[in-house]
Amino acid sequence: TTPAAGFEARSAAFGGLGSWVDVYDWSPTFIASKNSSARPSFTLARVDAMADAGVQVLFIQTAKSEFSQPVLDNDLLVSIIAKAKGRGMRVVGWFLPAHKDVADDLRHLRATAALGVDGIGLDIEDRCSVTDVTLRNQNLVALSTQLRAEFPTLPLAGVVLPAVVLDVINTGYWPAFPWKELGASFDAWMPMGYWTNRTTASGYRDGYKYTIENIDRTRTNLGLPNAVMSPIGGLAAETIPTELDGFMQAIAERGAIGGSLYDEMTSKAGQFAQLAPLRR
């Protein structure tokens, strides 16, 4: 489970203040598949707004496993990436594998790498496409191992389910999640710590408690006490300033290299300002 040489330098791609954009907002092809008259709400002007707000990393979803295209709307995607890079941002392409066909998932990821991104985030959360947990885990580990082998110098992040959910809240959600088998494949870890999905009664509707416990449990489960972390906090639309204060405190106490909220379309200028100390 020891990361490959150079992982510390590669992990820097995921550091600083980030923001997330998904195909529901930017991709005409995906949006039209849901509503033929709908148009993307995300425009190139939003890239400028992100840069002006101090965002350093654009995390953009590049593909959907149910679409045959290796990446969606290639020309538009290239223009978004170029715009972000032109404004001094790093760009991380992210993809949600279905774990049904390792070769097909890898095809989408190769196409993402070919876009000239600064890194790739593997969004590990699909439980429904493959209900057999053993097979799902085998395919996830195979995909992650092959991705690392094929792109040994490309920064890779594991965008993972919150360990608190897997370990405490619902141990049947994804049983026997293969933490240790994934440890050598990724340079940084990005727990999807959406405290806004938790109830007050659970004790986890708390930016500090939920973030710090997810970081600690992720590191323990990986067997990597110094695993590089860049946590994703609550859903921006539902996050309040005191929760962000706790999020920032947890990041500082655990030495995380960055952080973000989900997602860009619902983030407010005041939230980016509150997250500004993450810039590096």
Tab-separated table of C-alpha atoms in Angstrom:
chain	number	residue	atom	x	y	z
A	1	THR	CA	0.000	0.000	0.000
A	2	THR	CA	2.995	2.304	-0.301
A	3	PRO	CA	2.290	4.936	-3.004
A	4	ALA	CA	4.560	4.989	-6.034
A	5	ALA	CA	7.578	7.271	-6.017
A	6	GLY	CA	6.759	10.874	-6.805
A	7	PHE	CA	3.235	10.782	-5.414
A	8	GLU	CA	3.833	13.848	-3.232
A	9	ALA	CA	4.640	15.993	-6.251
A	10	ARG	CA	1.702	14.572	-8.196
A	11	SER	CA	-0.700	15.132	-5.310
A	12	ALA	CA	-0.115	18.879	-5.552
A	13	ALA	CA	-2.435	18.913	-8.583
A	14	PHE	CA	-5.361	18.525	-6.176
A	15	GLY	CA	-4.263	21.197	-3.718
A	16	GLY	CA	-5.703	24.615	-3.040
A	17	LEU	CA	-9.234	25.899	-3.579
A	18	GLY	CA	-11.263	23.798	-5.988
A	19	SER	CA	-14.737	23.791	-7.491
A	20	TRP	CA	-16.773	21.120	-9.273
A	21	VAL	CA	-18.696	21.132	-12.556
A	22	ASP	CA	-20.714	18.155	-13.798
A	23	VAL	CA	-22.280	17.183	-17.128
A	24	TYR	CA	-25.700	18.183	-15.821
A	25	ASP	CA	-24.524	21.782	-16.132
A	26	TRP	CA	-22.065	21.978	-19.042
A	27	SER	CA	-22.719	19.191	-21.592
A	28	PRO	CA	-25.292	19.920	-24.348
A	29	THR	CA	-25.340	16.228	-25.296
A	30	PHE	CA	-26.111	15.012	-21.817
A	31	ILE	CA	-28.628	17.757	-21.082
A	32	ALA	CA	-30.466	17.164	-24.369
A	33	SER	CA	-30.716	13.464	-23.511
A	34	LYS	CA	-32.819	14.448	-20.505
A	35	ASN	CA	-34.711	17.363	-22.061
A	36	SER	CA	-34.382	18.109	-25.774
A	37	SER	CA	-35.229	21.786	-25.301
A	38	ALA	CA	-32.856	22.424	-22.396
A	39	ARG	CA	-29.547	24.236	-22.741
A	40	PRO	CA	-26.437	24.197	-20.526
A	41	SER	CA	-26.405	26.661	-17.657
A	42	PHE	CA	-22.600	26.605	-17.489
A	43	THR	CA	-20.826	28.951	-19.907
A	44	LEU	CA	-17.251	30.064	-20.456
A	45	ALA	CA	-18.078	33.245	-18.549
A	46	ARG	CA	-18.416	31.122	-15.423
A	47	VAL	CA	-14.773	30.083	-15.806
A	48	ASP	CA	-13.806	33.740	-15.535
A	49	ALA	CA	-16.052	34.118	-12.497
A	50	MET	CA	-14.398	31.125	-10.850
A	51	ALA	CA	-10.937	32.527	-11.491
A	52	ASP	CA	-11.997	35.930	-10.185
A	53	ALA	CA	-13.311	34.230	-7.031
A	54	GLY	CA	-9.906	32.640	-6.418
A	55	VAL	CA	-10.637	29.084	-7.566
A	56	GLN	CA	-7.399	27.284	-8.408
A	57	VAL	CA	-8.654	23.874	-9.548
A	58	LEU	CA	-11.540	23.173	-11.903
A	59	PHE	CA	-12.843	19.649	-11.415
A	60	ILE	CA	-14.913	18.899	-14.528
A	61	GLN	CA	-16.802	15.734	-15.408
A	62	THR	CA	-15.707	14.614	-18.857
A	63	ALA	CA	-17.871	11.611	-19.723
A	64	LYS	CA	-20.768	9.361	-18.752
A	65	SER	CA	-20.369	5.607	-18.890
A	66	GLU	CA	-23.740	5.107	-20.602
A	67	PHE	CA	-22.696	7.270	-23.576
A	68	SER	CA	-20.543	5.800	-26.331
A	69	GLN	CA	-18.511	8.985	-26.786
A	70	PRO	CA	-15.138	8.678	-25.028
A	71	VAL	CA	-15.686	12.221	-23.738
A	72	LEU	CA	-18.799	14.331	-24.198
A	73	ASP	CA	-18.877	17.355	-26.503
A	74	ASN	CA	-15.148	17.220	-27.147
A	75	ASP	CA	-14.723	20.644	-28.774
A	76	LEU	CA	-16.644	22.480	-26.067
A	77	LEU	CA	-14.835	20.555	-23.342
A	78	VAL	CA	-11.472	21.462	-24.869
A	79	SER	CA	-12.491	25.122	-24.926
A	80	ILE	CA	-13.511	25.039	-21.254
A	81	ILE	CA	-10.206	23.432	-20.303
A	82	ALA	CA	-8.231	25.947	-22.362
A	83	LYS	CA	-10.137	28.847	-20.811
A	84	ALA	CA	-9.469	27.596	-17.291
A	85	LYS	CA	-5.793	27.025	-17.963
A	86	GLY	CA	-5.576	30.453	-19.565
A	87	ARG	CA	-6.856	31.905	-16.296
A	88	GLY	CA	-4.164	30.079	-14.341
A	89	MET	CA	-6.287	27.221	-13.038
A	90	ARG	CA	-5.374	23.571	-12.973
A	91	VAL	CA	-7.958	21.267	-14.556
A	92	VAL	CA	-8.823	17.826	-13.231
A	93	GLY	CA	-11.092	15.667	-15.358
A	94	TRP	CA	-13.326	13.349	-13.360
A	95	PHE	CA	-15.296	10.288	-14.336
A	96	LEU	CA	-17.797	8.015	-12.583
A	97	PRO	CA	-17.082	4.402	-13.627
A	98	ALA	CA	-19.928	1.888	-13.672
A	99	HIS	CA	-17.593	-1.044	-12.883
A	100	LYS	CA	-19.414	-3.256	-15.416
A	101	ASP	CA	-16.680	-3.249	-18.048
A	102	VAL	CA	-13.165	-2.343	-16.972
A	103	ALA	CA	-12.002	-1.870	-20.557
A	104	ASP	CA	-14.835	0.540	-21.324
A	105	ASP	CA	-14.275	2.550	-18.150
A	106	LEU	CA	-10.586	2.729	-19.027
A	107	ARG	CA	-11.489	3.919	-22.539
A	108	HIS	CA	-13.239	6.968	-21.088
A	109	LEU	CA	-10.333	7.641	-18.747
A	110	ARG	CA	-7.763	7.427	-21.552
A	111	ALA	CA	-9.780	9.970	-23.518
A	112	THR	CA	-9.882	12.215	-20.456
A	113	ALA	CA	-6.106	12.031	-20.097
A	114	ALA	CA	-5.742	12.887	-23.785
A	115	LEU	CA	-7.443	16.234	-23.151
A	116	GLY	CA	-4.252	17.474	-21.506
A	117	VAL	CA	-5.745	17.713	-18.028
A	118	ASP	CA	-3.534	18.222	-15.003
A	119	GLY	CA	-4.966	15.197	-13.275
A	120	ILE	CA	-7.823	12.689	-13.140
A	121	GLY	CA	-10.338	12.073	-10.381
A	122	LEU	CA	-11.942	8.630	-10.215
A	123	ASP	CA	-15.398	9.116	-8.708
A	124	ILE	CA	-15.930	5.871	-6.806
A	125	GLU	CA	-19.572	5.679	-5.755
A	126	ASP	CA	-21.650	3.691	-8.281
A	127	ARG	CA	-23.137	0.697	-6.431
A	128	CYS	CA	-26.139	0.101	-8.668
A	129	SER	CA	-24.616	-0.855	-12.007
A	130	VAL	CA	-22.954	-3.937	-10.477
A	131	THR	CA	-24.824	-5.251	-7.450
A	132	ASP	CA	-22.444	-8.157	-6.825
A	133	VAL	CA	-20.068	-6.587	-4.315
A	134	THR	CA	-17.233	-9.032	-4.966
A	135	LEU	CA	-17.326	-8.404	-8.714
A	136	ARG	CA	-17.677	-4.648	-8.227
A	137	ASN	CA	-14.647	-4.580	-5.945
A	138	GLN	CA	-12.612	-6.726	-8.343
A	139	ASN	CA	-13.421	-4.424	-11.244
A	140	LEU	CA	-12.728	-1.280	-9.220
A	141	VAL	CA	-9.317	-2.545	-8.137
A	142	ALA	CA	-8.493	-3.728	-11.667
A	143	LEU	CA	-9.482	-0.358	-13.146
A	144	SER	CA	-7.500	1.619	-10.591
A	145	THR	CA	-4.430	-0.590	-10.964
A	146	GLN	CA	-4.518	-0.427	-14.768
A	147	LEU	CA	-5.080	3.329	-14.746
A	148	ARG	CA	-2.027	3.832	-12.526
A	149	ALA	CA	0.086	1.465	-14.637
A	150	GLU	CA	-0.877	3.158	-17.878
A	151	PHE	CA	-0.373	6.698	-16.546
A	152	PRO	CA	2.448	6.400	-13.989
A	153	THR	CA	3.212	10.132	-13.915
A	154	LEU	CA	-0.321	11.567	-14.220
A	155	PRO	CA	-1.783	12.841	-10.933
A	156	LEU	CA	-4.665	10.581	-9.874
A	157	ALA	CA	-7.147	11.149	-7.056
A	158	GLY	CA	-9.567	8.718	-5.483
A	159	VAL	CA	-12.869	10.551	-5.034
A	160	VAL	CA	-14.313	8.249	-2.424
A	161	LEU	CA	-17.459	7.697	-0.420
A	162	PRO	CA	-17.280	9.066	3.125
A	163	ALA	CA	-15.754	6.466	5.409
A	164	VAL	CA	-18.207	7.461	8.147
A	165	VAL	CA	-21.048	6.196	5.950
A	166	LEU	CA	-19.298	2.912	5.176
A	167	ASP	CA	-17.991	2.302	8.700
A	168	VAL	CA	-20.723	3.730	10.931
A	169	ILE	CA	-23.931	4.966	9.330
A	170	ASN	CA	-24.631	2.074	6.936
A	171	THR	CA	-22.151	-0.792	6.952
A	172	GLY	CA	-24.159	-2.507	4.216
A	173	TYR	CA	-23.870	0.421	1.807
A	174	TRP	CA	-20.653	-0.891	0.192
A	175	PRO	CA	-19.405	-3.839	2.252
A	176	ALA	CA	-15.718	-4.767	2.226
A	177	PHE	CA	-14.748	-1.616	0.364
A	178	PRO	CA	-11.201	-2.380	-0.920
A	179	TRP	CA	-9.352	0.504	0.711
A	180	LYS	CA	-5.954	-1.141	1.033
A	181	GLU	CA	-6.052	-2.588	-2.475
A	182	LEU	CA	-6.543	0.938	-3.839
A	183	GLY	CA	-3.826	2.573	-1.754
A	184	ALA	CA	-1.004	2.450	-4.292
A	185	SER	CA	-3.108	3.681	-7.213
A	186	PHE	CA	-3.866	7.231	-6.093
A	187	ASP	CA	-1.837	10.276	-5.142
A	188	ALA	CA	-4.573	12.047	-3.192
A	189	TRP	CA	-7.905	11.209	-1.627
A	190	MET	CA	-11.040	13.297	-1.842
A	191	PRO	CA	-13.742	12.041	0.551
A	192	MET	CA	-17.217	13.179	-0.491
A	193	GLY	CA	-17.953	14.452	2.998
A	194	TYR	CA	-21.362	15.998	2.390
A	195	TRP	CA	-22.378	16.809	5.948
A	196	THR	CA	-25.451	18.453	4.429
A	197	ASN	CA	-26.766	14.926	3.745
A	198	ARG	CA	-26.636	14.065	7.436
A	199	THR	CA	-29.182	14.825	10.136
A	200	THR	CA	-28.593	16.896	13.244
A	201	ALA	CA	-29.656	13.917	15.337
A	202	SER	CA	-26.845	11.800	13.871
A	203	GLY	CA	-24.247	14.246	15.170
A	204	TYR	CA	-22.718	14.470	11.711
A	205	ARG	CA	-24.506	17.582	10.418
A	206	ASP	CA	-21.316	19.344	11.405
A	207	GLY	CA	-18.601	20.595	9.067
A	208	TYR	CA	-15.842	19.934	11.587
A	209	LYS	CA	-16.861	16.557	13.023
A	210	TYR	CA	-17.850	14.966	9.733
A	211	THR	CA	-14.779	16.192	7.855
A	212	ILE	CA	-12.213	15.270	10.481
A	213	GLU	CA	-13.695	11.831	11.111
A	214	ASN	CA	-13.870	11.061	7.387
A	215	ILE	CA	-10.211	12.052	6.985
A	216	ASP	CA	-9.136	9.965	9.988
A	217	ARG	CA	-11.122	6.902	8.981
A	218	THR	CA	-9.987	7.099	5.359
A	219	ARG	CA	-6.339	7.190	6.409
A	220	THR	CA	-6.856	4.325	8.851
A	221	ASN	CA	-8.711	2.201	6.316
A	222	LEU	CA	-6.004	2.786	3.711
A	223	GLY	CA	-3.289	1.937	6.207
A	224	LEU	CA	-1.645	5.223	5.174
A	225	PRO	CA	-1.550	7.594	8.171
A	226	ASN	CA	-0.144	10.399	6.015
A	227	ALA	CA	-2.393	9.889	2.979
A	228	VAL	CA	-2.809	13.181	1.134
A	229	MET	CA	-6.301	14.627	1.592
A	230	SER	CA	-8.330	17.239	-0.253
A	231	PRO	CA	-11.850	16.770	1.124
A	232	ILE	CA	-15.086	17.784	-0.556
A	233	GLY	CA	-17.400	19.468	1.910
A	234	GLY	CA	-21.151	19.919	2.014
A	235	LEU	CA	-23.479	20.683	-0.845
A	236	ALA	CA	-22.932	24.394	-1.417
A	237	ALA	CA	-26.620	25.275	-1.690
A	238	GLU	CA	-27.268	24.001	1.848
A	239	THR	CA	-24.007	24.945	3.561
A	240	ILE	CA	-23.966	27.749	6.129
A	241	PRO	CA	-20.943	29.820	7.246
A	242	THR	CA	-20.492	28.118	10.618
A	243	GLU	CA	-20.289	24.738	8.886
A	244	LEU	CA	-17.609	26.114	6.588
A	245	ASP	CA	-15.682	27.368	9.612
A	246	GLY	CA	-15.637	23.811	10.956
A	247	PHE	CA	-14.624	22.432	7.571
A	248	MET	CA	-11.691	24.813	7.420
A	249	GLN	CA	-10.640	23.959	10.971
A	250	ALA	CA	-10.662	20.221	10.210
A	251	ILE	CA	-8.591	20.775	7.051
A	252	ALA	CA	-6.033	22.774	9.026
A	253	GLU	CA	-5.816	20.288	11.897
A	254	ARG	CA	-5.351	17.290	9.623
A	255	GLY	CA	-2.982	18.944	7.163
A	256	ALA	CA	-5.176	18.519	4.097
A	257	ILE	CA	-3.752	20.167	0.976
A	258	GLY	CA	-7.009	21.707	-0.232
A	259	GLY	CA	-10.770	21.553	-0.221
A	260	SER	CA	-13.946	22.325	-2.112
A	261	LEU	CA	-17.731	22.382	-1.998
A	262	TYR	CA	-20.102	20.692	-4.440
A	263	ASP	CA	-20.770	22.273	-6.839
A	264	GLU	CA	-19.786	25.434	-8.743
A	265	MET	CA	-23.276	26.291	-9.969
A	266	THR	CA	-24.651	26.490	-6.421
A	267	SER	CA	-21.612	28.082	-4.724
A	268	LYS	CA	-21.853	31.672	-3.574
A	269	ALA	CA	-19.194	34.371	-3.734
A	270	GLY	CA	-19.166	34.524	0.049
A	271	GLN	CA	-18.387	30.818	0.266
A	272	PHE	CA	-15.406	31.146	-2.052
A	273	ALA	CA	-14.237	34.076	0.061
A	274	GLN	CA	-14.525	31.987	3.229
A	275	LEU	CA	-12.541	29.198	1.562
A	276	ALA	CA	-9.842	31.595	0.333
A	277	PRO	CA	-7.283	30.494	2.987
A	278	LEU	CA	-7.110	27.161	1.104
A	279	ARG	CA	-5.312	28.874	-1.761
A	280	ARG	CA	-1.713	27.818	-2.222
